[in-house]
């Protein structure tokens, strides 16, 4: 496996004596190691310059990162739900949560059905990490949204949507045969558009 | 399989060497036969299109009286169109229905999120459930319906809703009813014209049952559209 400039933090080791060492370390160390791994992957996915090995690092997929971003997004959007929408907070939370996971599942399934050869969880992992810019815009709008007119709100929304879409499109497009590229890329685009729209109106 | 041939003589073993391989393949095929629709490989042949094909097929739905669409999908029905046209519609419904609220005063603004599950259920049940019902009824009446071609047909018939949804942004009641009626007429005609060659295999009276089912489902779809999603009228 090739690594870029930074080495990722060491994961679950395979030697027995190191396993006992993992069990003996403090909880904060374990959590910090996982957080560092998530941060490393995040930088890898969202900043294209870090990808010197053409995406091979993504083979170490994990679903913790996507879960954290999904929960943060759902909580942010359900925070002000009752004051701006006709649904309850739990409705909004449920819809966002289901939308992210089922959406990622269907987009990946679509890429596989079009003939792409990619591990299922690798793709879900990537799509989940690319939700992070949508998180940022949701938080911005949650705090400053009531003070800004609609048109001004559009600017960060569009920027973050473009960032998410651009990061994930490169990976998705490389999976399928060339004549079906747009068919695989359009669902990704629709997925992030949907999430951006939600962060805009809630 | 392997246990069965251990007690044979050498000659028989030699003769049977080819058989286990064939039997294994047939055994696998039988297994695939029953649960095949749960695997990905079963659906891969139905995604054999490019983006220009998809665009051409969508264009073919807007002129229902010309037989272009059937010629386009003959032998190559695809599932990409039905799935993603409906997904786009769900997004457009949520977007446009809520966009109409943006022009409102701040006090009266209330965005509606519950359209997402409602629209998902409505669109996918009509797009995929109606072909299943049609296939069942046709089988009952004695004729086979090419299942995936009908699903493809239904999925693409939803593409008339794409411009209609965008036009629903405007608040004029009369205009909305006009475009809804136009959409209903267009998609019903499209479906009936393209199902004609399958329907011709039936007797006259039974044809009307099928046409009746088709038209009723389209009517339900368009009425639901108008009354639930875009019924909000201000001033």
Tab-separated table of C-alpha atoms in Angstrom:
chain	number	residue	atom	x	y	z
A	1	UNK	CA	0.000	0.000	0.000
A	2	UNK	CA	1.402	3.420	-0.858
A	3	UNK	CA	1.079	6.338	1.488
A	4	UNK	CA	1.223	10.007	0.699
A	5	UNK	CA	3.376	12.422	2.691
A	6	UNK	CA	1.566	11.751	5.931
A	7	UNK	CA	1.292	8.304	7.315
A	8	UNK	CA	-2.170	7.460	8.535
A	9	UNK	CA	-2.383	6.585	12.190
A	10	UNK	CA	-1.910	2.916	12.832
A	11	UNK	CA	-5.045	0.912	12.868
A	12	UNK	CA	-5.914	-2.381	14.393
A	13	UNK	CA	-2.677	-4.303	14.685
A	14	UNK	CA	-2.314	-7.949	14.006
A	15	UNK	CA	0.188	-9.051	16.547
A	16	UNK	CA	-1.035	-10.455	19.858
A	17	UNK	CA	1.236	-8.460	22.135
A	18	UNK	CA	0.221	-5.245	20.395
A	19	UNK	CA	-3.417	-6.245	20.737
A	20	UNK	CA	-3.076	-6.400	24.480
A	21	UNK	CA	-1.330	-3.060	24.348
A	22	UNK	CA	-4.359	-1.654	22.513
A	23	UNK	CA	-6.616	-2.972	25.218
A	24	UNK	CA	-4.455	-1.471	27.886
A	25	UNK	CA	-4.266	2.011	26.475
A	26	UNK	CA	-6.610	4.649	27.805
A	27	UNK	CA	-9.946	5.353	26.178
A	28	UNK	CA	-8.913	8.836	25.190
A	29	UNK	CA	-5.961	7.461	23.238
A	30	UNK	CA	-8.156	5.073	21.306
A	31	UNK	CA	-10.667	7.762	20.525
A	32	UNK	CA	-7.973	10.216	19.494
A	33	UNK	CA	-6.458	7.657	17.197
A	34	UNK	CA	-9.794	7.075	15.500
A	35	UNK	CA	-10.400	10.799	15.248
A	36	UNK	CA	-6.995	11.340	13.709
A	37	UNK	CA	-7.768	8.615	11.193
A	38	UNK	CA	-11.030	10.292	10.288
A	39	UNK	CA	-9.310	13.664	9.958
A	40	UNK	CA	-6.628	12.143	7.750
A	41	UNK	CA	-9.192	10.530	5.475
A	42	UNK	CA	-11.166	13.744	5.349
A	43	UNK	CA	-8.193	15.738	4.186
A	44	UNK	CA	-7.406	13.011	1.700
A	45	UNK	CA	-10.865	12.998	0.211
A	46	UNK	CA	-11.600	16.698	0.139
A	47	UNK	CA	-8.262	18.176	-0.837
A	48	UNK	CA	-7.300	16.697	-4.183
A	49	UNK	CA	-3.648	17.644	-3.844
A	50	UNK	CA	-3.189	15.078	-1.093
A	51	UNK	CA	-4.065	12.243	-3.417
A	52	UNK	CA	-0.745	11.151	-4.799
A	53	UNK	CA	-1.619	7.516	-5.089
A	54	UNK	CA	-4.815	7.766	-7.109
A	55	UNK	CA	-7.246	6.942	-4.424
A	56	UNK	CA	-5.718	3.738	-3.156
A	57	UNK	CA	-5.911	4.991	0.407
A	58	UNK	CA	-9.676	4.714	0.130
A	59	UNK	CA	-9.354	0.959	0.343
A	60	UNK	CA	-9.143	1.465	4.099
A	61	UNK	CA	-12.777	2.359	4.180
A	62	UNK	CA	-14.493	3.083	7.442
A	63	UNK	CA	-18.020	4.161	8.212
A	64	UNK	CA	-17.338	6.149	11.386
A	65	UNK	CA	-16.621	9.340	9.509
A	66	UNK	CA	-19.781	9.186	7.402
A	67	UNK	CA	-21.823	8.388	10.480
A	68	UNK	CA	-20.483	11.378	12.400
A	69	UNK	CA	-21.083	13.763	9.509
A	70	UNK	CA	-24.546	12.364	8.905
A	71	UNK	CA	-25.521	12.746	12.557
A	72	UNK	CA	-24.132	16.271	12.760
A	73	UNK	CA	-25.998	17.284	9.612
A	74	UNK	CA	-29.265	15.719	10.755
A	75	UNK	CA	-28.972	17.350	14.174
A	76	UNK	CA	-28.105	20.757	12.729
A	77	UNK	CA	-31.042	20.671	10.369
A	78	UNK	CA	-33.514	19.417	12.938
A	79	UNK	CA	-32.354	22.056	15.402
A	80	UNK	CA	-34.461	24.821	13.902
A	81	UNK	CA	-36.980	22.519	12.308
A	82	UNK	CA	-40.018	23.477	14.275
A	83	UNK	CA	-39.686	27.161	13.676
A	84	UNK	CA	-39.318	26.998	9.924
A	85	UNK	CA	-41.078	23.864	8.748
A	86	UNK	CA	-44.377	22.177	9.319
A	87	UNK	CA	-42.709	18.936	10.402
A	88	UNK	CA	-41.425	17.989	13.816
A	89	UNK	CA	-37.753	17.773	14.688
A	90	UNK	CA	-37.772	14.011	14.653
A	91	UNK	CA	-39.328	13.969	11.181
A	92	UNK	CA	-36.566	16.128	9.800
A	93	UNK	CA	-33.872	14.098	11.544
A	94	UNK	CA	-35.328	10.857	10.221
A	95	UNK	CA	-35.657	12.126	6.682
A	96	UNK	CA	-32.091	13.437	6.528
A	97	UNK	CA	-30.656	10.291	8.073
A	98	UNK	CA	-32.520	7.957	5.752
A	99	UNK	CA	-31.785	10.184	2.780
A	100	UNK	CA	-28.049	10.062	3.352
A	101	UNK	CA	-27.691	6.331	3.913
A	102	UNK	CA	-30.276	5.114	1.422
A	103	UNK	CA	-29.059	7.698	-1.080
A	104	UNK	CA	-25.444	6.562	-0.741
A	105	UNK	CA	-26.576	2.952	-1.039
A	106	UNK	CA	-28.547	3.601	-4.216
A	107	UNK	CA	-25.854	5.735	-5.840
A	108	UNK	CA	-23.295	2.994	-5.201
A	109	UNK	CA	-25.686	0.331	-6.466
A	110	UNK	CA	-26.201	2.398	-9.582
A	111	UNK	CA	-22.460	2.564	-10.211
A	112	UNK	CA	-22.198	-1.187	-9.756
A	113	UNK	CA	-25.121	-1.888	-12.066
A	114	UNK	CA	-23.559	0.275	-14.749
A	115	UNK	CA	-20.613	-2.058	-14.727
A	116	UNK	CA	-18.309	-0.380	-12.267
A	117	UNK	CA	-16.084	-2.661	-10.257
A	118	UNK	CA	-15.788	-1.131	-6.862
A	119	UNK	CA	-16.195	-2.397	-3.373
A	120	UNK	CA	-19.570	-1.348	-2.069
A	121	UNK	CA	-18.411	0.087	1.240
A	122	UNK	CA	-15.530	1.959	-0.325
A	123	UNK	CA	-17.949	3.988	-2.352
A	124	UNK	CA	-20.356	4.557	0.549
A	125	UNK	CA	-17.368	5.693	2.629
A	126	UNK	CA	-16.348	8.216	-0.010
A	127	UNK	CA	-19.849	9.590	-0.437
A	128	UNK	CA	-20.186	9.904	3.323
A	129	UNK	CA	-16.930	11.815	3.708
A	130	UNK	CA	-17.907	14.209	0.944
A	131	UNK	CA	-20.964	15.207	2.983
A	132	UNK	CA	-18.624	17.269	5.158
A	133	UNK	CA	-18.867	20.514	3.086
A	134	UNK	CA	-22.655	20.259	3.280
A	135	UNK	CA	-22.193	20.084	7.056
A	136	UNK	CA	-20.237	23.311	6.998
A	137	UNK	CA	-22.854	25.146	4.981
A	138	UNK	CA	-25.669	23.818	7.187
A	139	UNK	CA	-23.939	25.184	10.270
A	140	UNK	CA	-23.289	28.548	8.619
A	141	UNK	CA	-26.905	28.869	7.576
A	142	UNK	CA	-28.208	27.654	10.918
A	143	UNK	CA	-26.358	30.434	12.712
A	144	UNK	CA	-26.573	33.298	10.252
A	145	UNK	CA	-29.537	32.279	8.143
A	146	UNK	CA	-32.160	34.471	9.694
A	147	UNK	CA	-30.087	37.602	9.116
A	148	UNK	CA	-29.353	37.056	5.471
A	149	UNK	CA	-31.616	37.400	2.464
A	150	UNK	CA	-32.190	34.324	0.382
A	151	UNK	CA	-29.844	35.280	-2.414
A	152	UNK	CA	-26.906	35.760	-0.079
A	153	UNK	CA	-27.584	32.373	1.477
A	154	UNK	CA	-27.227	30.813	-1.944
A	155	UNK	CA	-23.545	31.661	-2.192
A	156	UNK	CA	-22.085	29.369	0.500
A	157	UNK	CA	-24.620	26.704	-0.448
A	158	UNK	CA	-23.499	26.645	-4.045
A	159	UNK	CA	-19.830	26.762	-3.122
A	160	UNK	CA	-20.053	23.856	-0.701
A	161	UNK	CA	-22.207	21.865	-3.075
A	162	UNK	CA	-19.644	22.375	-5.837
A	163	UNK	CA	-16.855	21.286	-3.473
A	164	UNK	CA	-18.677	18.071	-2.445
A	165	UNK	CA	-19.671	17.196	-5.967
A	166	UNK	CA	-16.208	17.860	-7.369
A	167	UNK	CA	-14.504	15.708	-4.731
A	168	UNK	CA	-16.672	12.684	-5.271
A	169	UNK	CA	-17.189	12.925	-9.009
A	170	UNK	CA	-13.540	12.235	-9.750
A	171	UNK	CA	-13.702	8.924	-7.953
A	172	UNK	CA	-17.092	7.870	-9.291
A	173	UNK	CA	-16.296	8.701	-12.872
A	174	UNK	CA	-13.204	6.533	-12.800
A	175	UNK	CA	-15.213	3.476	-11.837
A	176	UNK	CA	-17.463	2.957	-14.833
A	177	UNK	CA	-16.752	2.477	-18.536
A	178	UNK	CA	-16.260	5.812	-20.347
A	179	UNK	CA	-19.487	5.828	-22.333
A	180	UNK	CA	-21.520	5.536	-19.140
A	181	UNK	CA	-19.676	8.146	-17.106
A	182	UNK	CA	-22.417	10.745	-17.053
A	183	UNK	CA	-24.968	8.125	-16.028
A	184	UNK	CA	-22.875	7.339	-12.958
A	185	UNK	CA	-22.058	10.944	-12.137
A	186	UNK	CA	-25.547	12.429	-12.373
A	187	UNK	CA	-26.919	10.539	-9.312
A	188	UNK	CA	-24.004	11.798	-7.198
A	189	UNK	CA	-24.776	15.321	-8.330
A	190	UNK	CA	-28.489	14.828	-7.507
A	191	UNK	CA	-27.660	13.389	-4.080
A	192	UNK	CA	-25.575	16.386	-2.989
A	193	UNK	CA	-28.031	18.799	-4.585
A	194	UNK	CA	-30.800	17.313	-2.482
A	195	UNK	CA	-28.786	17.623	0.723
A	196	UNK	CA	-27.701	21.181	-0.095
A	197	UNK	CA	-31.289	22.129	-0.780
A	198	UNK	CA	-32.334	20.838	2.610
A	199	UNK	CA	-29.650	22.817	4.377
A	200	UNK	CA	-30.824	25.884	2.504
A	201	UNK	CA	-34.489	25.790	3.361
A	202	UNK	CA	-34.553	24.407	6.877
B	1	UNK	CA	-22.213	-33.969	-5.649
B	2	UNK	CA	-18.739	-35.193	-4.900
B	3	UNK	CA	-19.873	-37.884	-2.480
B	4	UNK	CA	-21.996	-39.609	-5.101
B	5	UNK	CA	-19.144	-40.634	-7.388
B	6	UNK	CA	-16.695	-42.002	-4.847
B	7	UNK	CA	-17.998	-45.551	-5.037
B	8	UNK	CA	-17.700	-45.888	-8.798
B	9	UNK	CA	-15.145	-47.862	-10.712
B	10	UNK	CA	-12.251	-46.213	-12.469
B	11	UNK	CA	-13.905	-46.382	-15.863
B	12	UNK	CA	-17.026	-44.815	-14.575
B	13	UNK	CA	-14.989	-42.186	-12.785
B	14	UNK	CA	-13.270	-41.285	-16.041
B	15	UNK	CA	-16.572	-41.094	-17.877
B	16	UNK	CA	-18.111	-39.032	-15.137
B	17	UNK	CA	-15.292	-36.551	-14.940
B	18	UNK	CA	-16.961	-34.340	-17.470
B	19	UNK	CA	-20.404	-34.694	-15.922
B	20	UNK	CA	-19.715	-33.153	-12.497
B	21	UNK	CA	-18.507	-29.999	-14.208
B	22	UNK	CA	-21.664	-29.767	-16.292
B	23	UNK	CA	-23.841	-30.714	-13.339
B	24	UNK	CA	-22.194	-28.067	-11.228
B	25	UNK	CA	-22.938	-25.443	-13.833
B	26	UNK	CA	-26.515	-26.571	-14.179
B	27	UNK	CA	-26.879	-26.710	-10.434
B	28	UNK	CA	-25.672	-23.164	-10.176
B	29	UNK	CA	-28.023	-22.082	-12.912
B	30	UNK	CA	-30.937	-23.662	-11.087
B	31	UNK	CA	-29.969	-21.824	-7.958
B	32	UNK	CA	-29.740	-18.655	-9.949
B	33	UNK	CA	-33.122	-19.335	-11.509
B	34	UNK	CA	-35.093	-18.997	-8.316
B	35	UNK	CA	-33.321	-16.183	-6.537
B	36	UNK	CA	-31.754	-14.600	-9.580
B	37	UNK	CA	-33.675	-11.367	-9.255
B	38	UNK	CA	-31.894	-10.694	-5.989
B	39	UNK	CA	-28.433	-10.554	-7.575
B	40	UNK	CA	-26.830	-7.619	-9.302
B	41	UNK	CA	-25.891	-9.592	-12.396
B	42	UNK	CA	-29.549	-10.091	-13.190
B	43	UNK	CA	-30.103	-6.374	-13.657
B	44	UNK	CA	-26.842	-5.415	-15.328
B	45	UNK	CA	-28.094	-6.030	-18.896
B	46	UNK	CA	-30.776	-3.426	-18.295
B	47	UNK	CA	-28.266	-0.639	-17.744
B	48	UNK	CA	-26.730	-0.882	-21.152
B	49	UNK	CA	-27.340	2.685	-22.295
B	50	UNK	CA	-25.390	5.887	-22.712
B	51	UNK	CA	-26.480	9.408	-21.851
B	52	UNK	CA	-27.423	10.206	-25.438
B	53	UNK	CA	-29.709	7.157	-25.480
B	54	UNK	CA	-31.418	8.322	-22.315
B	55	UNK	CA	-31.907	11.836	-23.673
B	56	UNK	CA	-33.323	10.498	-26.922
B	57	UNK	CA	-35.761	8.309	-25.035
B	58	UNK	CA	-36.919	11.226	-22.922
B	59	UNK	CA	-37.427	13.289	-26.057
B	60	UNK	CA	-39.453	10.437	-27.490
B	61	UNK	CA	-41.975	10.719	-24.683
B	62	UNK	CA	-43.015	14.239	-25.514
B	63	UNK	CA	-44.560	13.333	-28.862
B	64	UNK	CA	-46.791	10.419	-27.917
B	65	UNK	CA	-48.409	9.787	-31.260
B	66	UNK	CA	-45.171	8.999	-33.052
B	67	UNK	CA	-43.808	5.483	-32.590
B	68	UNK	CA	-40.252	6.706	-31.939
B	69	UNK	CA	-40.071	5.493	-28.386
B	70	UNK	CA	-40.765	1.858	-29.094
B	71	UNK	CA	-38.183	1.816	-31.805
B	72	UNK	CA	-35.667	3.293	-29.407
B	73	UNK	CA	-36.149	0.774	-26.662
B	74	UNK	CA	-36.750	-2.293	-28.779
B	75	UNK	CA	-34.498	-5.018	-27.510
B	76	UNK	CA	-32.768	-2.773	-25.019
B	77	UNK	CA	-35.129	-1.624	-22.269
B	78	UNK	CA	-33.255	0.146	-19.533
B	79	UNK	CA	-33.867	0.651	-15.837
B	80	UNK	CA	-31.616	3.665	-15.341
B	81	UNK	CA	-34.244	6.027	-16.734
B	82	UNK	CA	-37.179	4.945	-14.546
B	83	UNK	CA	-35.176	5.028	-11.335
B	84	UNK	CA	-33.430	8.352	-11.815
B	85	UNK	CA	-36.223	10.266	-13.539
B	86	UNK	CA	-38.370	9.538	-10.484
B	87	UNK	CA	-35.551	10.550	-8.143
B	88	UNK	CA	-35.162	13.828	-10.022
B	89	UNK	CA	-38.916	14.349	-9.755
B	90	UNK	CA	-38.840	13.861	-5.989
B	91	UNK	CA	-36.141	16.509	-5.729
B	92	UNK	CA	-37.995	18.887	-8.045
B	93	UNK	CA	-41.264	18.481	-6.155
B	94	UNK	CA	-39.563	19.297	-2.842
B	95	UNK	CA	-37.606	22.173	-4.375
B	96	UNK	CA	-40.408	23.861	-6.295
B	97	UNK	CA	-43.057	23.377	-3.634
B	98	UNK	CA	-40.770	25.025	-1.112
B	99	UNK	CA	-39.501	27.667	-3.511
B	100	UNK	CA	-43.027	29.014	-3.737
B	101	UNK	CA	-42.780	29.694	-0.019
B	102	UNK	CA	-39.726	31.872	-0.372
B	103	UNK	CA	-41.752	34.723	-1.793
B	104	UNK	CA	-44.035	34.689	1.230
B	105	UNK	CA	-43.749	36.989	4.204
B	106	UNK	CA	-41.513	35.730	6.942
B	107	UNK	CA	-44.427	35.030	9.292
B	108	UNK	CA	-46.297	32.870	6.837
B	109	UNK	CA	-43.305	30.897	5.664
B	110	UNK	CA	-43.510	27.239	6.356
B	111	UNK	CA	-41.464	24.802	4.408
B	112	UNK	CA	-42.765	21.304	4.010
B	113	UNK	CA	-40.358	18.418	4.343
B	114	UNK	CA	-42.959	15.685	4.420
B	115	UNK	CA	-43.282	15.809	0.646
B	116	UNK	CA	-40.153	13.679	0.379
B	117	UNK	CA	-41.558	10.401	1.723
B	118	UNK	CA	-44.961	11.104	0.172
B	119	UNK	CA	-43.516	11.775	-3.265
B	120	UNK	CA	-41.184	8.799	-3.027
B	121	UNK	CA	-44.030	6.441	-2.209
B	122	UNK	CA	-46.358	7.867	-4.862
B	123	UNK	CA	-43.891	7.943	-7.726
B	124	UNK	CA	-42.237	4.628	-7.156
B	125	UNK	CA	-45.478	2.782	-6.525
B	126	UNK	CA	-46.953	4.121	-9.734
B	127	UNK	CA	-43.811	3.703	-11.774
B	128	UNK	CA	-43.040	0.171	-10.650
B	129	UNK	CA	-46.269	-1.081	-9.146
B	130	UNK	CA	-48.504	-0.426	-12.124
B	131	UNK	CA	-46.388	-2.514	-14.518
B	132	UNK	CA	-46.503	-5.332	-11.985
B	133	UNK	CA	-50.291	-5.051	-11.772
B	134	UNK	CA	-50.545	-4.888	-15.556
B	135	UNK	CA	-48.329	-7.914	-15.965
B	136	UNK	CA	-50.457	-9.830	-13.484
B	137	UNK	CA	-53.740	-8.868	-15.140
B	138	UNK	CA	-52.437	-9.636	-18.615
B	139	UNK	CA	-51.229	-13.023	-17.504
B	140	UNK	CA	-54.633	-13.638	-16.017
B	141	UNK	CA	-56.192	-12.697	-19.336
B	142	UNK	CA	-53.868	-15.080	-21.086
B	143	UNK	CA	-51.265	-12.875	-22.735
B	144	UNK	CA	-47.664	-12.389	-21.745
B	145	UNK	CA	-46.389	-8.879	-21.237
B	146	UNK	CA	-42.719	-8.091	-21.647
B	147	UNK	CA	-42.145	-6.978	-18.107
B	148	UNK	CA	-39.028	-4.838	-18.318
B	149	UNK	CA	-40.212	-3.082	-21.423
B	150	UNK	CA	-43.338	-1.991	-19.556
B	151	UNK	CA	-41.323	-0.784	-16.576
B	152	UNK	CA	-39.112	1.166	-18.953
B	153	UNK	CA	-42.207	2.602	-20.627
B	154	UNK	CA	-43.765	3.698	-17.346
B	155	UNK	CA	-40.562	5.173	-16.019
B	156	UNK	CA	-40.027	7.294	-19.072
B	157	UNK	CA	-43.674	8.369	-19.130
B	158	UNK	CA	-42.908	10.160	-15.866
B	159	UNK	CA	-40.630	12.481	-17.743
B	160	UNK	CA	-43.670	14.528	-18.851
B	161	UNK	CA	-43.866	15.511	-15.185
B	162	UNK	CA	-40.423	17.106	-15.314
B	163	UNK	CA	-41.354	20.339	-17.137
B	164	UNK	CA	-44.778	20.312	-15.469
B	165	UNK	CA	-43.211	20.332	-12.011
B	166	UNK	CA	-40.968	23.228	-12.943
B	167	UNK	CA	-43.931	25.147	-14.375
B	168	UNK	CA	-45.896	24.540	-11.173
B	169	UNK	CA	-43.808	27.277	-9.625
B	170	UNK	CA	-46.271	29.792	-11.004
B	171	UNK	CA	-49.217	30.525	-8.758
B	172	UNK	CA	-52.041	30.871	-11.247
B	173	UNK	CA	-54.687	28.192	-10.502
B	174	UNK	CA	-56.033	28.050	-14.031
B	175	UNK	CA	-52.575	27.663	-15.510
B	176	UNK	CA	-51.780	24.840	-13.094
B	177	UNK	CA	-54.939	22.937	-13.941
B	178	UNK	CA	-54.251	23.401	-17.642
B	179	UNK	CA	-50.776	21.949	-17.500
B	180	UNK	CA	-51.891	19.114	-15.250
B	181	UNK	CA	-54.610	18.151	-17.735
B	182	UNK	CA	-52.124	18.407	-20.590
B	183	UNK	CA	-49.666	16.183	-18.721
B	184	UNK	CA	-52.346	13.623	-17.967
B	185	UNK	CA	-53.445	13.514	-21.619
B	186	UNK	CA	-49.886	13.328	-22.901
B	187	UNK	CA	-48.704	10.530	-20.643
B	188	UNK	CA	-51.898	8.477	-20.986
B	189	UNK	CA	-51.712	8.698	-24.760
B	190	UNK	CA	-48.046	7.823	-24.676
B	191	UNK	CA	-48.675	4.728	-22.585
B	192	UNK	CA	-51.656	3.526	-24.592
B	193	UNK	CA	-50.015	4.046	-27.977
B	194	UNK	CA	-46.932	2.178	-26.874
B	195	UNK	CA	-48.872	-0.640	-25.254
B	196	UNK	CA	-50.997	-0.997	-28.414
B	197	UNK	CA	-49.079	-3.826	-29.944
B	198	UNK	CA	-49.293	-5.818	-26.752
B	199	UNK	CA	-52.956	-4.961	-26.315
B	200	UNK	CA	-53.845	-6.039	-29.845
B	201	UNK	CA	-53.309	-9.601	-28.776
B	202	UNK	CA	-56.353	-9.334	-26.552
B	203	UNK	CA	-60.024	-9.184	-27.392
B	204	UNK	CA	-61.759	-5.833	-27.573
B	205	UNK	CA	-63.502	-5.955	-24.206
B	206	UNK	CA	-60.428	-7.063	-22.353
B	207	UNK	CA	-58.393	-4.308	-23.997
B	208	UNK	CA	-60.567	-1.765	-22.276
B	209	UNK	CA	-59.825	-3.279	-18.877
B	210	UNK	CA	-56.136	-2.681	-19.389
B	211	UNK	CA	-56.658	0.778	-20.816
B	212	UNK	CA	-58.918	1.499	-17.873
B	213	UNK	CA	-56.248	0.500	-15.379
B	214	UNK	CA	-53.624	2.602	-17.126
B	215	UNK	CA	-55.802	5.685	-17.324
B	216	UNK	CA	-56.994	5.370	-13.734
B	217	UNK	CA	-53.480	5.182	-12.360
B	218	UNK	CA	-52.380	8.191	-14.395
B	219	UNK	CA	-55.415	10.112	-13.202
B	220	UNK	CA	-54.592	9.246	-9.603
B	221	UNK	CA	-51.031	10.399	-10.081
B	222	UNK	CA	-51.899	13.751	-11.616
B	223	UNK	CA	-54.725	14.493	-9.180
B	224	UNK	CA	-52.455	13.698	-6.253
B	225	UNK	CA	-49.880	15.979	-7.762
B	226	UNK	CA	-52.214	18.895	-8.031
B	227	UNK	CA	-54.168	18.471	-4.847
B	228	UNK	CA	-51.408	17.567	-2.427
B	229	UNK	CA	-48.201	19.034	-3.672
B	230	UNK	CA	-49.172	22.202	-5.388
B	231	UNK	CA	-52.527	23.031	-3.898
B	232	UNK	CA	-51.127	25.930	-1.950
B	233	UNK	CA	-52.395	29.157	-3.391
B	234	UNK	CA	-51.883	32.481	-1.690
B	235	UNK	CA	-53.692	35.791	-1.982
